[in-house]
Amino acid sequence: MHSVEKVFQEFCKGDSRLTTVKNITDQKLFEVVTHLGIKNQNLTVVLEEVLINAQEHGDGHPSLHYKVDGNLLVLVISDSGVGIHQKIPENLRLSDTRGKSSSSIIRLSLEEGITGTGTVGRGMGLYYLSRFASENQASIFVASDQGAVIQVSSQFYERRLTDDLGCTLVILETTLKDAGI
Amino acid sequence: MIIRLVEIAGEFCTRRNMPALAEIKKILVEKLEKQEPVEISTAGVKILTPSFIDELIPDLINQYGEEKVTSLISFNPPLEGFLKEQISRGVKNRKPR
């Protein structure tokens, strides 16, 4: 089992070591970034873009959870809106999503320019998240519905969850060094 | 001319639907037409995103050409990482496939 999967399991059990910021806004995100001492601009950019995704496609009130565990930084953005598995197929250009599993659709959402809006240039939140993982010693876990995708550096693994999450979760686990802390 | 982003768009230049984008773009177009240099200062901006940059610059490059835009429009401090990369991605994404 990958480390980031354990983070997911602990999150589902209510990991008490996580600090939670509800109704995350740009200002609150900036305060967390400053509090943690994140100096890697790309990481800040990724978090903001994922936050925008969650606000635009989710229920409008995403939460941010974070903890420092040894030399690792764990960040979780959750929202209870329409999941990625439902949003991506709304893009009429992506006819090949029909019949695909939730995890396959999530995997697709990590690629460049894949979005539920179908608008040119959109869909950069999860793409840059994936890029951050592949360019650093980072892992991500993106879950929606009963599907999940784990990315460890440049390797991808699809998972089927036993229960419907009822929300969209984006977990990023990176070293403090890569976060610029 | 110096455009201070924080004065027009605020501390968070994050979303592609920010009304300030149209205002900034209008200034940039005027300067490009007059062949006058513009410096976009990001001092005081807490978070700037690829989405914001994507909405601001690639269309201008497609309209006026990369050479003209990059020689007349500059960011201070210069864009780095995913922000810088988004300009070329944005230009590429807007080309007919």
mmCIF file of C-alpha atoms in Angstrom:
data_model
loop_
_atom_site.group_PDB
_atom_site.id
_atom_site.type_symbol
_atom_site.label_atom_id
_atom_site.label_comp_id
_atom_site.label_asym_id
_atom_site.label_seq_id
_atom_site.Cartn_x
_atom_site.Cartn_y
_atom_site.Cartn_z
ATOM 1 C CA MET A 1 0.000 0.000 0.000
ATOM 2 C CA HIS A 2 1.284 3.424 -0.888
ATOM 3 C CA SER A 3 1.848 5.960 1.846
ATOM 4 C CA VAL A 4 -0.749 8.307 0.393
ATOM 5 C CA GLU A 5 -3.374 5.520 0.601
ATOM 6 C CA LYS A 6 -2.723 5.292 4.323
ATOM 7 C CA VAL A 7 -3.288 9.036 4.540
ATOM 8 C CA PHE A 8 -6.634 8.485 2.811
ATOM 9 C CA GLN A 9 -7.630 5.702 5.211
ATOM 10 C CA GLU A 10 -6.632 7.784 8.218
ATOM 11 C CA PHE A 11 -8.551 10.751 6.809
ATOM 12 C CA CYS A 12 -11.692 8.630 6.462
ATOM 13 C CA LYS A 13 -11.324 7.519 10.078
ATOM 14 C CA GLY A 14 -11.036 11.149 11.187
ATOM 15 C CA ASP A 15 -7.290 11.682 11.598
ATOM 16 C CA SER A 16 -7.037 13.903 14.668
ATOM 17 C CA ARG A 17 -3.564 15.096 13.661
ATOM 18 C CA LEU A 18 -5.010 16.970 10.698
ATOM 19 C CA THR A 19 -5.742 20.654 11.128
ATOM 20 C CA THR A 20 -8.948 21.559 9.299
ATOM 21 C CA VAL A 21 -9.848 24.899 7.778
ATOM 22 C CA LYS A 22 -13.469 24.949 6.660
ATOM 23 C CA ASN A 23 -14.889 27.152 3.905
ATOM 24 C CA ILE A 24 -11.407 27.736 2.548
ATOM 25 C CA THR A 25 -10.928 31.007 0.685
ATOM 26 C CA ASP A 26 -7.983 32.548 -1.146
ATOM 27 C CA GLN A 27 -7.053 34.473 1.999
ATOM 28 C CA LYS A 28 -7.327 31.417 4.262
ATOM 29 C CA LEU A 29 -5.235 29.369 1.831
ATOM 30 C CA PHE A 30 -2.591 32.086 1.783
ATOM 31 C CA GLU A 31 -2.549 32.124 5.590
ATOM 32 C CA VAL A 32 -2.014 28.334 5.692
ATOM 33 C CA VAL A 33 0.752 28.564 3.067
ATOM 34 C CA THR A 34 2.419 31.309 5.114
ATOM 35 C CA HIS A 35 1.895 29.443 8.406
ATOM 36 C CA LEU A 36 3.485 26.281 7.007
ATOM 37 C CA GLY A 37 6.308 28.268 5.403
ATOM 38 C CA ILE A 38 5.699 26.890 1.896
ATOM 39 C CA LYS A 39 8.175 28.647 -0.400
ATOM 40 C CA ASN A 40 7.697 26.540 -3.533
ATOM 41 C CA GLN A 41 5.613 28.846 -5.729
ATOM 42 C CA ASN A 42 4.487 25.940 -7.920
ATOM 43 C CA LEU A 43 2.959 24.229 -4.884
ATOM 44 C CA THR A 44 1.044 27.367 -3.900
ATOM 45 C CA VAL A 45 -0.185 27.690 -7.485
ATOM 46 C CA VAL A 46 -1.324 24.042 -7.519
ATOM 47 C CA LEU A 47 -3.223 24.426 -4.248
ATOM 48 C CA GLU A 48 -4.974 27.568 -5.481
ATOM 49 C CA GLU A 49 -5.948 25.973 -8.802
ATOM 50 C CA VAL A 50 -7.323 22.880 -7.018
ATOM 51 C CA LEU A 51 -9.202 25.190 -4.656
ATOM 52 C CA ILE A 52 -10.732 27.031 -7.627
ATOM 53 C CA ASN A 53 -11.809 23.669 -9.090
ATOM 54 C CA ALA A 54 -13.426 22.696 -5.809
ATOM 55 C CA GLN A 55 -15.216 26.028 -5.533
ATOM 56 C CA GLU A 56 -16.426 26.035 -9.134
ATOM 57 C CA HIS A 57 -17.399 22.387 -9.459
ATOM 58 C CA GLY A 58 -18.039 21.486 -5.841
ATOM 59 C CA ASP A 59 -20.530 22.733 -3.308
ATOM 60 C CA GLY A 60 -18.741 26.066 -3.020
ATOM 61 C CA HIS A 61 -17.473 25.381 0.502
ATOM 62 C CA PRO A 62 -14.369 23.214 0.240
ATOM 63 C CA SER A 63 -12.231 22.419 3.259
ATOM 64 C CA LEU A 64 -8.466 22.227 3.580
ATOM 65 C CA HIS A 65 -6.834 19.791 5.972
ATOM 66 C CA TYR A 66 -3.110 19.641 6.621
ATOM 67 C CA LYS A 67 -0.440 18.123 8.813
ATOM 68 C CA VAL A 68 3.315 17.803 8.986
ATOM 69 C CA ASP A 69 4.319 14.197 9.595
ATOM 70 C CA GLY A 70 8.074 13.791 9.992
ATOM 71 C CA ASN A 71 9.633 15.135 6.823
ATOM 72 C CA LEU A 72 6.326 14.968 4.941
ATOM 73 C CA LEU A 73 3.661 17.575 4.370
ATOM 74 C CA VAL A 74 0.123 16.300 3.837
ATOM 75 C CA LEU A 75 -2.539 18.517 2.312
ATOM 76 C CA VAL A 76 -6.144 17.489 1.652
ATOM 77 C CA ILE A 77 -8.780 19.508 -0.180
ATOM 78 C CA SER A 78 -12.293 18.119 0.103
ATOM 79 C CA ASP A 79 -15.647 19.231 -1.197
ATOM 80 C CA SER A 80 -19.064 17.651 -1.240
ATOM 81 C CA GLY A 81 -20.207 18.794 -4.658
ATOM 82 C CA VAL A 82 -20.681 16.985 -7.947
ATOM 83 C CA GLY A 83 -17.772 14.605 -8.331
ATOM 84 C CA ILE A 84 -15.124 14.548 -11.037
ATOM 85 C CA HIS A 85 -16.629 11.320 -12.371
ATOM 86 C CA GLN A 86 -19.829 13.236 -13.181
ATOM 87 C CA LYS A 87 -18.263 16.527 -14.235
ATOM 88 C CA ILE A 88 -15.694 15.353 -16.783
ATOM 89 C CA PRO A 89 -18.182 13.478 -19.019
ATOM 90 C CA GLU A 90 -20.154 16.760 -19.369
ATOM 91 C CA ASN A 91 -17.408 17.814 -21.761
ATOM 92 C CA LEU A 92 -18.937 16.856 -25.104
ATOM 93 C CA ARG A 93 -15.487 16.631 -26.678
ATOM 94 C CA LEU A 94 -14.715 13.628 -24.503
ATOM 95 C CA SER A 95 -16.943 11.036 -26.076
ATOM 96 C CA ASP A 96 -14.663 8.233 -24.939
ATOM 97 C CA THR A 97 -15.686 8.584 -21.281
ATOM 98 C CA ARG A 98 -18.890 6.602 -21.859
ATOM 99 C CA GLY A 99 -18.821 3.331 -19.968
ATOM 100 C CA LYS A 100 -15.577 4.144 -18.241
ATOM 101 C CA SER A 101 -15.110 3.618 -14.525
ATOM 102 C CA SER A 102 -14.865 6.531 -12.096
ATOM 103 C CA SER A 103 -11.170 5.862 -11.596
ATOM 104 C CA SER A 104 -10.531 5.907 -15.362
ATOM 105 C CA ILE A 105 -12.298 9.256 -15.620
ATOM 106 C CA ILE A 106 -10.273 10.624 -12.697
ATOM 107 C CA ARG A 107 -7.109 9.381 -14.404
ATOM 108 C CA LEU A 108 -8.201 11.285 -17.538
ATOM 109 C CA SER A 109 -8.749 14.451 -15.491
ATOM 110 C CA LEU A 110 -5.055 14.511 -14.564
ATOM 111 C CA GLU A 111 -4.084 15.008 -18.194
ATOM 112 C CA GLU A 112 -3.529 18.352 -19.858
ATOM 113 C CA GLY A 113 -6.619 20.311 -20.863
ATOM 114 C CA ILE A 114 -9.178 17.779 -19.627
ATOM 115 C CA THR A 115 -12.099 19.539 -18.006
ATOM 116 C CA GLY A 116 -15.811 19.322 -17.516
ATOM 117 C CA THR A 117 -16.330 22.728 -19.116
ATOM 118 C CA GLY A 118 -14.985 21.825 -22.533
ATOM 119 C CA THR A 119 -13.499 25.318 -22.732
ATOM 120 C CA VAL A 120 -10.081 25.786 -24.281
ATOM 121 C CA GLY A 121 -7.250 25.935 -21.777
ATOM 122 C CA ARG A 122 -9.271 24.925 -18.730
ATOM 123 C CA GLY A 123 -8.627 21.937 -16.524
ATOM 124 C CA MET A 124 -5.247 23.028 -15.273
ATOM 125 C CA GLY A 125 -5.792 22.379 -11.554
ATOM 126 C CA LEU A 126 -5.477 18.607 -11.593
ATOM 127 C CA TYR A 127 -3.020 18.718 -14.500
ATOM 128 C CA TYR A 128 -0.566 20.896 -12.587
ATOM 129 C CA LEU A 129 -1.180 18.813 -9.450
ATOM 130 C CA SER A 130 -0.112 15.755 -11.440
ATOM 131 C CA ARG A 131 2.868 17.652 -12.850
ATOM 132 C CA PHE A 132 3.936 18.658 -9.345
ATOM 133 C CA ALA A 133 3.859 15.001 -8.277
ATOM 134 C CA SER A 134 5.854 13.829 -11.273
ATOM 135 C CA GLU A 135 8.479 16.561 -10.903
ATOM 136 C CA ASN A 136 8.937 16.147 -7.153
ATOM 137 C CA GLN A 137 9.014 13.382 -4.586
ATOM 138 C CA ALA A 138 5.285 13.716 -4.160
ATOM 139 C CA SER A 139 2.242 11.479 -4.220
ATOM 140 C CA ILE A 140 -1.344 12.341 -4.899
ATOM 141 C CA PHE A 141 -4.630 10.602 -4.233
ATOM 142 C CA VAL A 142 -7.678 11.867 -6.110
ATOM 143 C CA ALA A 143 -11.003 10.256 -5.261
ATOM 144 C CA SER A 144 -14.555 10.778 -6.380
ATOM 145 C CA ASP A 145 -17.554 8.458 -6.147
ATOM 146 C CA GLN A 146 -16.124 4.954 -5.780
ATOM 147 C CA GLY A 147 -13.072 5.639 -7.890
ATOM 148 C CA ALA A 148 -9.625 6.789 -6.956
ATOM 149 C CA VAL A 149 -6.315 7.369 -8.659
ATOM 150 C CA ILE A 150 -2.984 7.326 -6.920
ATOM 151 C CA GLN A 151 0.033 8.932 -8.507
ATOM 152 C CA VAL A 152 3.454 8.283 -7.033
ATOM 153 C CA SER A 153 5.962 10.380 -8.954
ATOM 154 C CA SER A 154 5.183 9.316 -12.550
ATOM 155 C CA GLN A 155 3.377 6.051 -11.803
ATOM 156 C CA PHE A 156 -0.411 5.848 -11.782
ATOM 157 C CA TYR A 157 -2.598 3.297 -9.986
ATOM 158 C CA GLU A 158 -6.372 3.084 -10.221
ATOM 159 C CA ARG A 159 -8.452 1.914 -7.274
ATOM 160 C CA ARG A 160 -12.101 1.047 -6.699
ATOM 161 C CA LEU A 161 -13.302 2.108 -3.266
ATOM 162 C CA THR A 162 -15.690 -0.067 -1.290
ATOM 163 C CA ASP A 163 -17.942 2.849 -0.372
ATOM 164 C CA ASP A 164 -19.064 5.945 -2.247
ATOM 165 C CA LEU A 165 -17.173 8.821 -0.669
ATOM 166 C CA GLY A 166 -19.993 11.290 -1.252
ATOM 167 C CA CYS A 167 -17.380 13.934 -1.892
ATOM 168 C CA THR A 168 -14.305 14.721 -3.947
ATOM 169 C CA LEU A 169 -10.959 14.403 -2.240
ATOM 170 C CA VAL A 170 -7.575 15.583 -3.407
ATOM 171 C CA ILE A 171 -4.660 14.512 -1.237
ATOM 172 C CA LEU A 172 -1.096 15.658 -1.800
ATOM 173 C CA GLU A 173 1.802 14.238 0.149
ATOM 174 C CA THR A 174 5.171 15.819 -0.470
ATOM 175 C CA THR A 175 8.459 16.229 1.293
ATOM 176 C CA LEU A 176 9.049 19.398 3.285
ATOM 177 C CA LYS A 177 12.078 19.997 1.080
ATOM 178 C CA ASP A 178 10.021 19.923 -2.131
ATOM 179 C CA ALA A 179 7.465 22.209 -0.524
ATOM 180 C CA GLY A 180 10.290 24.648 0.066
ATOM 181 C CA ILE A 181 9.872 24.418 3.853
ATOM 182 C CA MET B 1 4.243 52.453 -17.914
ATOM 183 C CA ILE B 2 3.910 50.260 -14.860
ATOM 184 C CA ILE B 3 0.699 48.365 -14.129
ATOM 185 C CA ARG B 4 0.479 47.490 -10.468
ATOM 186 C CA LEU B 5 -1.663 44.351 -10.469
ATOM 187 C CA VAL B 6 -2.558 44.664 -6.814
ATOM 188 C CA GLU B 7 -4.150 48.072 -7.424
ATOM 189 C CA ILE B 8 -6.377 46.821 -10.238
ATOM 190 C CA ALA B 9 -7.042 43.176 -9.408
ATOM 191 C CA GLY B 10 -6.264 42.983 -5.704
ATOM 192 C CA GLU B 11 -4.068 40.648 -3.700
ATOM 193 C CA PHE B 12 -5.466 37.490 -5.263
ATOM 194 C CA CYS B 13 -5.106 37.344 -9.027
ATOM 195 C CA THR B 14 -6.514 33.882 -9.285
ATOM 196 C CA ARG B 15 -9.680 33.457 -11.339
ATOM 197 C CA ARG B 16 -10.104 33.775 -15.067
ATOM 198 C CA ASN B 17 -13.476 35.495 -14.669
ATOM 199 C CA MET B 18 -12.151 38.444 -12.662
ATOM 200 C CA PRO B 19 -13.548 41.721 -14.098
ATOM 201 C CA ALA B 20 -10.118 43.340 -13.625
ATOM 202 C CA LEU B 21 -8.725 41.159 -16.394
ATOM 203 C CA ALA B 22 -10.679 43.057 -19.050
ATOM 204 C CA GLU B 23 -9.398 46.352 -17.686
ATOM 205 C CA ILE B 24 -5.767 45.211 -17.698
ATOM 206 C CA LYS B 25 -6.119 43.658 -21.134
ATOM 207 C CA LYS B 26 -7.502 46.927 -22.492
ATOM 208 C CA ILE B 27 -4.431 48.801 -21.242
ATOM 209 C CA LEU B 28 -2.100 46.181 -22.717
ATOM 210 C CA VAL B 29 -3.822 46.359 -26.105
ATOM 211 C CA GLU B 30 -3.521 50.156 -26.143
ATOM 212 C CA LYS B 31 0.187 49.946 -25.354
ATOM 213 C CA LEU B 32 0.794 47.236 -27.941
ATOM 214 C CA GLU B 33 -0.969 49.325 -30.576
ATOM 215 C CA LYS B 34 1.240 52.304 -29.683
ATOM 216 C CA GLN B 35 4.357 50.096 -29.458
ATOM 217 C CA GLU B 36 4.933 51.273 -25.887
ATOM 218 C CA PRO B 37 6.492 49.036 -23.220
ATOM 219 C CA VAL B 38 4.506 47.976 -20.156
ATOM 220 C CA GLU B 39 5.773 46.464 -16.950
ATOM 221 C CA ILE B 40 3.285 44.417 -14.945
ATOM 222 C CA SER B 41 4.320 44.589 -11.312
ATOM 223 C CA THR B 42 3.115 41.726 -9.137
ATOM 224 C CA ALA B 43 4.423 43.301 -5.938
ATOM 225 C CA GLY B 44 1.837 42.928 -3.184
ATOM 226 C CA VAL B 45 -0.016 40.142 -4.981
ATOM 227 C CA LYS B 46 -0.351 37.203 -2.602
ATOM 228 C CA ILE B 47 -1.349 34.540 -5.132
ATOM 229 C CA LEU B 48 -1.141 34.650 -8.921
ATOM 230 C CA THR B 49 -2.343 31.642 -10.893
ATOM 231 C CA PRO B 50 -1.821 30.100 -14.329
ATOM 232 C CA SER B 51 -5.569 30.594 -14.894
ATOM 233 C CA PHE B 52 -5.173 34.357 -14.538
ATOM 234 C CA ILE B 53 -2.075 34.459 -16.766
ATOM 235 C CA ASP B 54 -3.806 32.195 -19.297
ATOM 236 C CA GLU B 55 -6.670 34.636 -19.615
ATOM 237 C CA LEU B 56 -4.373 37.653 -19.927
ATOM 238 C CA ILE B 57 -1.417 36.910 -22.211
ATOM 239 C CA PRO B 58 -1.897 34.075 -24.778
ATOM 240 C CA ASP B 59 -4.685 35.864 -26.681
ATOM 241 C CA LEU B 60 -2.418 38.895 -27.064
ATOM 242 C CA ILE B 61 0.393 36.712 -28.418
ATOM 243 C CA ASN B 62 -1.957 35.152 -30.943
ATOM 244 C CA GLN B 63 -3.147 38.609 -31.963
ATOM 245 C CA TYR B 64 0.101 40.590 -31.993
ATOM 246 C CA GLY B 65 2.780 37.920 -32.242
ATOM 247 C CA GLU B 66 5.128 36.536 -29.612
ATOM 248 C CA GLU B 67 8.036 38.797 -30.476
ATOM 249 C CA LYS B 68 6.045 41.998 -30.088
ATOM 250 C CA VAL B 69 4.304 40.919 -26.888
ATOM 251 C CA THR B 70 7.436 39.625 -25.163
ATOM 252 C CA SER B 71 9.458 42.668 -26.156
ATOM 253 C CA LEU B 72 6.860 45.166 -24.926
ATOM 254 C CA ILE B 73 5.205 43.414 -21.981
ATOM 255 C CA SER B 74 7.229 42.255 -19.005
ATOM 256 C CA PHE B 75 6.483 41.032 -15.506
ATOM 257 C CA ASN B 76 8.337 42.234 -12.456
ATOM 258 C CA PRO B 77 9.510 39.965 -10.949
ATOM 259 C CA PRO B 78 9.651 37.743 -14.044
ATOM 260 C CA LEU B 79 7.206 34.841 -14.137
ATOM 261 C CA GLU B 80 8.640 31.468 -13.172
ATOM 262 C CA GLY B 81 7.586 27.828 -13.065
ATOM 263 C CA PHE B 82 4.002 26.922 -13.941
ATOM 264 C CA LEU B 83 3.093 30.613 -14.365
ATOM 265 C CA LYS B 84 5.702 31.121 -17.085
ATOM 266 C CA GLU B 85 4.892 27.781 -18.682
ATOM 267 C CA GLN B 86 1.210 28.623 -18.923
ATOM 268 C CA ILE B 87 1.862 31.327 -21.505
ATOM 269 C CA SER B 88 3.210 28.890 -24.092
ATOM 270 C CA ARG B 89 0.602 26.284 -23.118
ATOM 271 C CA GLY B 90 -2.143 28.869 -23.519
ATOM 272 C CA VAL B 91 -0.907 29.891 -26.961
ATOM 273 C CA LYS B 92 -0.719 26.253 -28.042
ATOM 274 C CA ASN B 93 -4.170 25.418 -26.656
ATOM 275 C CA ARG B 94 -5.771 28.244 -28.612
ATOM 276 C CA LYS B 95 -4.421 27.151 -31.972
ATOM 277 C CA PRO B 96 -6.954 25.372 -34.185
ATOM 278 C CA ARG B 97 -6.543 21.585 -34.078
#
